[in-house]
GROMACS .gro file of C-alpha atoms in nm:
model
  256
    1UNK     CA    1  10.224   5.710   3.543
    2UNK     CA    2  10.048   5.552   3.839
    3UNK     CA    3  10.053   5.714   4.181
    4UNK     CA    4  10.247   5.426   4.349
    5UNK     CA    5  10.513   5.446   4.077
    6UNK     CA    6  10.545   5.825   4.118
    7UNK     CA    7  10.581   5.779   4.494
    8UNK     CA    8  10.847   5.512   4.445
    9UNK     CA    9  11.047   5.736   4.210
   10UNK     CA   10  11.031   6.029   4.454
   11UNK     CA   11  11.159   5.810   4.739
   12UNK     CA   12  11.437   5.677   4.515
   13UNK     CA   13  11.551   6.029   4.418
   14UNK     CA   14  11.554   6.141   4.781
   15UNK     CA   15  11.755   5.835   4.878
   16UNK     CA   16  12.012   5.902   4.608
   17UNK     CA   17  12.042   6.266   4.711
   18UNK     CA   18  12.094   6.171   5.074
   19UNK     CA   19  12.379   5.939   4.972
   20UNK     CA   20  12.555   6.201   4.764
   21UNK     CA   21  12.902   6.290   4.890
   22UNK     CA   22  12.931   6.652   5.008
   23UNK     CA   23  13.256   6.666   4.810
   24UNK     CA   24  13.120   6.561   4.474
   25UNK     CA   25  13.450   6.631   4.296
   26UNK     CA   26  13.583   6.313   4.465
   27UNK     CA   27  13.322   6.105   4.286
   28UNK     CA   28  13.492   5.935   3.986
   29UNK     CA   29  13.167   5.970   3.789
   30UNK     CA   30  13.186   6.349   3.832
   31UNK     CA   31  13.412   6.573   3.624
   32UNK     CA   32  13.553   6.299   3.400
   33UNK     CA   33  13.691   6.408   3.062
   34UNK     CA   34  13.381   6.457   2.846
   35UNK     CA   35  13.444   6.438   2.472
   36UNK     CA   36  13.093   6.435   2.328
   37UNK     CA   37  12.788   6.662   2.321
   38UNK     CA   38  12.787   7.036   2.382
   39UNK     CA   39  12.752   7.297   2.656
   40UNK     CA   40  12.542   7.613   2.654
   41UNK     CA   41  12.733   7.898   2.822
   42UNK     CA   42  12.558   8.033   3.131
   43UNK     CA   43  12.603   8.383   3.279
   44UNK     CA   44  12.919   8.401   3.489
   45UNK     CA   45  13.094   8.110   3.314
   46UNK     CA   46  13.428   8.133   3.139
   47UNK     CA   47  13.599   7.899   2.894
   48UNK     CA   48  13.832   7.803   3.180
   49UNK     CA   49  13.549   7.704   3.415
   50UNK     CA   50  13.377   7.509   3.136
   51UNK     CA   51  13.699   7.323   3.058
   52UNK     CA   52  13.745   7.255   3.431
   53UNK     CA   53  13.391   7.121   3.459
   54UNK     CA   54  13.440   6.872   3.177
   55UNK     CA   55  13.800   6.777   3.256
   56UNK     CA   56  13.941   6.931   2.939
   57UNK     CA   57  14.230   7.160   2.852
   58UNK     CA   58  14.095   7.509   2.782
   59UNK     CA   59  14.315   7.536   2.472
   60UNK     CA   60  14.164   7.215   2.338
   61UNK     CA   61  13.809   7.352   2.372
   62UNK     CA   62  13.924   7.682   2.223
   63UNK     CA   63  14.066   7.505   1.919
   64UNK     CA   64  13.759   7.285   1.871
   65UNK     CA   65  13.533   7.591   1.885
   66UNK     CA   66  13.758   7.830   1.690
   67UNK     CA   67  13.784   8.067   1.987
   68UNK     CA   68  14.089   8.290   1.972
   69UNK     CA   69  14.284   8.436   2.264
   70UNK     CA   70  14.189   8.581   2.510
   71UNK     CA   71  13.929   8.301   2.498
   72UNK     CA   72  13.616   8.503   2.571
   73UNK     CA   73  13.279   8.328   2.571
   74UNK     CA   74  12.931   8.474   2.598
   75UNK     CA   75  12.602   8.368   2.760
   76UNK     CA   76  12.395   8.133   2.543
   77UNK     CA   77  12.698   8.051   2.324
   78UNK     CA   78  12.707   7.683   2.228
   79UNK     CA   79  13.039   7.512   2.303
   80UNK     CA   80  13.104   7.178   2.136
   81UNK     CA   81  13.269   6.919   2.356
   82UNK     CA   82  13.357   6.693   2.064
   83UNK     CA   83  13.720   6.590   2.035
   84UNK     CA   84  13.826   6.569   1.672
   85UNK     CA   85  14.190   6.515   1.764
   86UNK     CA   86  14.292   6.828   1.575
   87UNK     CA   87  14.453   6.988   1.879
   88UNK     CA   88  14.776   6.862   2.028
   89UNK     CA   89  14.935   6.980   2.357
   90UNK     CA   90  15.229   7.131   2.166
   91UNK     CA   91  15.005   7.327   1.930
   92UNK     CA   92  14.870   7.674   1.986
   93UNK     CA   93  14.529   7.823   1.911
   94UNK     CA   94  14.521   8.059   1.617
   95UNK     CA   95  14.511   8.422   1.715
   96UNK     CA   96  14.299   8.508   1.411
   97UNK     CA   97  13.944   8.613   1.503
   98UNK     CA   98  13.647   8.419   1.376
   99UNK     CA   99  13.501   8.550   1.053
  100UNK     CA  100  13.155   8.591   1.201
  101UNK     CA  101  13.289   8.770   1.507
  102UNK     CA  102  13.532   9.037   1.380
  103UNK     CA  103  13.746   9.210   1.637
  104UNK     CA  104  13.697   9.585   1.650
  105UNK     CA  105  14.021   9.779   1.656
  106UNK     CA  106  14.040  10.064   1.907
  107UNK     CA  107  14.059  10.413   1.756
  108UNK     CA  108  14.412  10.539   1.700
  109UNK     CA  109  14.513  10.836   1.908
  110UNK     CA  110  14.737  11.102   1.755
  111UNK     CA  111  15.088  11.112   1.898
  112UNK     CA  112  15.211  11.448   2.014
  113UNK     CA  113  15.552  11.527   1.864
  114UNK     CA  114  15.619  11.784   2.131
  115UNK     CA  115  15.584  11.533   2.413
  116UNK     CA  116  15.905  11.369   2.523
  117UNK     CA  117  15.735  11.125   2.762
  118UNK     CA  118  15.751  10.758   2.676
  119UNK     CA  119  15.419  10.582   2.636
  120UNK     CA  120  15.378  10.313   2.899
  121UNK     CA  121  15.190   9.998   2.816
  122UNK     CA  122  15.064   9.747   3.069
  123UNK     CA  123  15.258   9.422   3.071
  124UNK     CA  124  15.060   9.099   3.072
  125UNK     CA  125  15.070   8.897   3.390
  126UNK     CA  126  15.196   8.591   3.203
  127UNK     CA  127  15.480   8.681   2.971
  128UNK     CA  128  15.595   8.329   2.883
  129UNK     CA  129  15.347   8.072   2.757
  130UNK     CA  130  15.549   7.758   2.810
  131UNK     CA  131  15.467   7.413   2.936
  132UNK     CA  132  15.694   7.452   3.237
  133UNK     CA  133  15.545   7.478   3.583
  134UNK     CA  134  15.586   7.815   3.757
  135UNK     CA  135  15.928   7.843   3.921
  136UNK     CA  136  15.788   7.974   4.250
  137UNK     CA  137  15.510   7.794   4.435
  138UNK     CA  138  15.391   7.845   4.788
  139UNK     CA  139  15.128   7.688   5.010
  140UNK     CA  140  14.782   7.845   4.969
  141UNK     CA  141  14.723   7.795   5.343
  142UNK     CA  142  14.941   7.684   5.633
  143UNK     CA  143  14.688   7.441   5.786
  144UNK     CA  144  14.735   7.064   5.811
  145UNK     CA  145  14.645   6.836   5.521
  146UNK     CA  146  14.334   6.633   5.602
  147UNK     CA  147  14.318   6.451   5.267
  148UNK     CA  148  14.581   6.407   5.000
  149UNK     CA  149  14.572   6.363   4.625
  150UNK     CA  150  14.473   6.027   4.480
  151UNK     CA  151  14.413   5.894   4.129
  152UNK     CA  152  14.227   5.585   4.248
  153UNK     CA  153  13.854   5.536   4.294
  154UNK     CA  154  13.696   5.806   4.504
  155UNK     CA  155  14.027   5.975   4.579
  156UNK     CA  156  14.057   6.352   4.591
  157UNK     CA  157  14.168   6.542   4.282
  158UNK     CA  158  14.372   6.775   4.503
  159UNK     CA  159  14.456   6.853   4.864
  160UNK     CA  160  14.209   6.926   5.143
  161UNK     CA  161  14.366   7.167   5.395
  162UNK     CA  162  14.210   7.239   5.735
  163UNK     CA  163  14.167   7.584   5.882
  164UNK     CA  164  13.925   7.825   6.045
  165UNK     CA  165  13.641   8.024   5.894
  166UNK     CA  166  13.783   8.345   5.750
  167UNK     CA  167  14.145   8.228   5.737
  168UNK     CA  168  14.335   8.381   5.442
  169UNK     CA  169  14.371   8.180   5.122
  170UNK     CA  170  14.661   8.297   4.904
  171UNK     CA  171  14.767   8.238   4.544
  172UNK     CA  172  15.007   7.945   4.516
  173UNK     CA  173  15.188   8.105   4.222
  174UNK     CA  174  15.172   8.416   4.007
  175UNK     CA  175  14.912   8.433   3.734
  176UNK     CA  176  14.576   8.564   3.617
  177UNK     CA  177  14.236   8.502   3.777
  178UNK     CA  178  14.025   8.335   3.508
  179UNK     CA  179  13.728   8.232   3.722
  180UNK     CA  180  13.579   8.363   4.045
  181UNK     CA  181  13.232   8.237   4.128
  182UNK     CA  182  13.015   7.951   4.250
  183UNK     CA  183  12.891   7.796   3.927
  184UNK     CA  184  13.079   7.463   3.949
  185UNK     CA  185  12.886   7.198   4.138
  186UNK     CA  186  13.066   7.068   4.446
  187UNK     CA  187  13.329   7.342   4.467
  188UNK     CA  188  13.134   7.617   4.642
  189UNK     CA  189  13.288   7.962   4.600
  190UNK     CA  190  13.578   7.891   4.369
  191UNK     CA  191  13.880   8.077   4.232
  192UNK     CA  192  14.077   7.946   3.932
  193UNK     CA  193  14.414   8.097   3.837
  194UNK     CA  194  14.605   8.030   3.515
  195UNK     CA  195  14.982   8.036   3.556
  196UNK     CA  196  15.082   7.970   3.195
  197UNK     CA  197  14.942   7.790   2.892
  198UNK     CA  198  14.939   7.452   3.067
  199UNK     CA  199  14.913   7.499   3.444
  200UNK     CA  200  14.611   7.616   3.642
  201UNK     CA  201  14.529   7.604   4.013
  202UNK     CA  202  14.195   7.615   4.193
  203UNK     CA  203  14.085   7.713   4.545
  204UNK     CA  204  13.743   7.585   4.656
  205UNK     CA  205  13.490   7.613   4.943
  206UNK     CA  206  13.573   7.976   5.023
  207UNK     CA  207  13.345   8.189   5.238
  208UNK     CA  208  13.446   8.503   5.049
  209UNK     CA  209  13.626   8.574   4.723
  210UNK     CA  210  13.863   8.872   4.725
  211UNK     CA  211  13.965   8.885   4.357
  212UNK     CA  212  13.787   8.940   4.027
  213UNK     CA  213  13.823   8.769   3.691
  214UNK     CA  214  14.092   8.931   3.478
  215UNK     CA  215  14.296   9.043   3.778
  216UNK     CA  216  14.661   8.947   3.820
  217UNK     CA  217  14.814   8.806   4.135
  218UNK     CA  218  15.156   8.724   4.271
  219UNK     CA  219  15.245   8.418   4.476
  220UNK     CA  220  15.122   8.482   4.828
  221UNK     CA  221  14.859   8.744   4.741
  222UNK     CA  222  14.530   8.699   4.934
  223UNK     CA  223  14.258   8.576   4.698
  224UNK     CA  224  13.986   8.445   4.930
  225UNK     CA  225  13.880   8.363   5.285
  226UNK     CA  226  13.842   8.002   5.393
  227UNK     CA  227  13.493   7.865   5.444
  228UNK     CA  228  13.265   7.566   5.395
  229UNK     CA  229  13.067   7.658   5.082
  230UNK     CA  230  12.975   7.346   4.887
  231UNK     CA  231  13.098   7.106   5.156
  232UNK     CA  232  13.029   6.993   5.513
  233UNK     CA  233  13.323   7.150   5.702
  234UNK     CA  234  13.558   7.446   5.691
  235UNK     CA  235  13.852   7.366   5.464
  236UNK     CA  236  14.036   7.463   5.149
  237UNK     CA  237  14.027   7.223   4.855
  238UNK     CA  238  14.332   7.302   4.639
  239UNK     CA  239  14.389   7.158   4.292
  240UNK     CA  240  14.659   7.188   4.027
  241UNK     CA  241  14.584   7.086   3.670
  242UNK     CA  242  14.824   7.037   3.381
  243UNK     CA  243  14.665   7.039   3.036
  244UNK     CA  244  14.329   6.997   3.207
  245UNK     CA  245  14.433   6.684   3.401
  246UNK     CA  246  14.453   6.688   3.784
  247UNK     CA  247  14.808   6.639   3.913
  248UNK     CA  248  14.944   6.602   4.266
  249UNK     CA  249  15.006   6.951   4.411
  250UNK     CA  250  15.273   6.802   4.639
  251UNK     CA  251  15.496   6.764   4.334
  252UNK     CA  252  15.515   7.146   4.306
  253UNK     CA  253  15.467   7.284   4.658
  254UNK     CA  254  15.772   7.336   4.879
  255UNK     CA  255  15.837   7.080   5.151
  256UNK     CA  256  15.715   7.182   5.495
   0.00000   0.00000   0.00000
């Protein structure tokens, strides 16, 4: 490659980078449903964040890759993004473990006959896996909306809510934290919560994350502090997705 051509390509790349929107998730060419190729799992990723990145339902990817609940993935694991059409929204992923990855059963503890205390077992955060939206939603932050949801062109996939650095960000509904990190381009420090088998919510651009993956939250619990990570101003970008598809959060949040 000649020197003038290399120089031209460098200038072109810099020009493209300078034109890139700070909120890349608003770009229609970013985060479209991808149904071909594969993804190599990186440290810190979860099946939920991978599904979010490629605009897919996590159950669909689980079914295509024969991953059983609780949908654990591991660094360097190859996830196919192919869509064979085998999974339908009404279907469920088999709970049987993969043959090559047997599940180890925990050792059985002897039960004391003399003890009259009842054994207490932890209840899962999500007891009903239905397609219904959570009954109780609340605003993740009380600030004004600076950009609403739009399905057209470069419209936002959620709501942008203004606030101050360090303002509390709270869970919009009860559920389980399935992602807490900064591995998704354009979202900064991000928290994703699953509310049931079909609904998830996301909270982006935080300055600090207060929860860990696997933790359970109730509606209104603090999960992060507002910031400007991954964007050009302090704000909260809030998304709701149903079966992997962005939907308007205003359809679920209470009227102000």
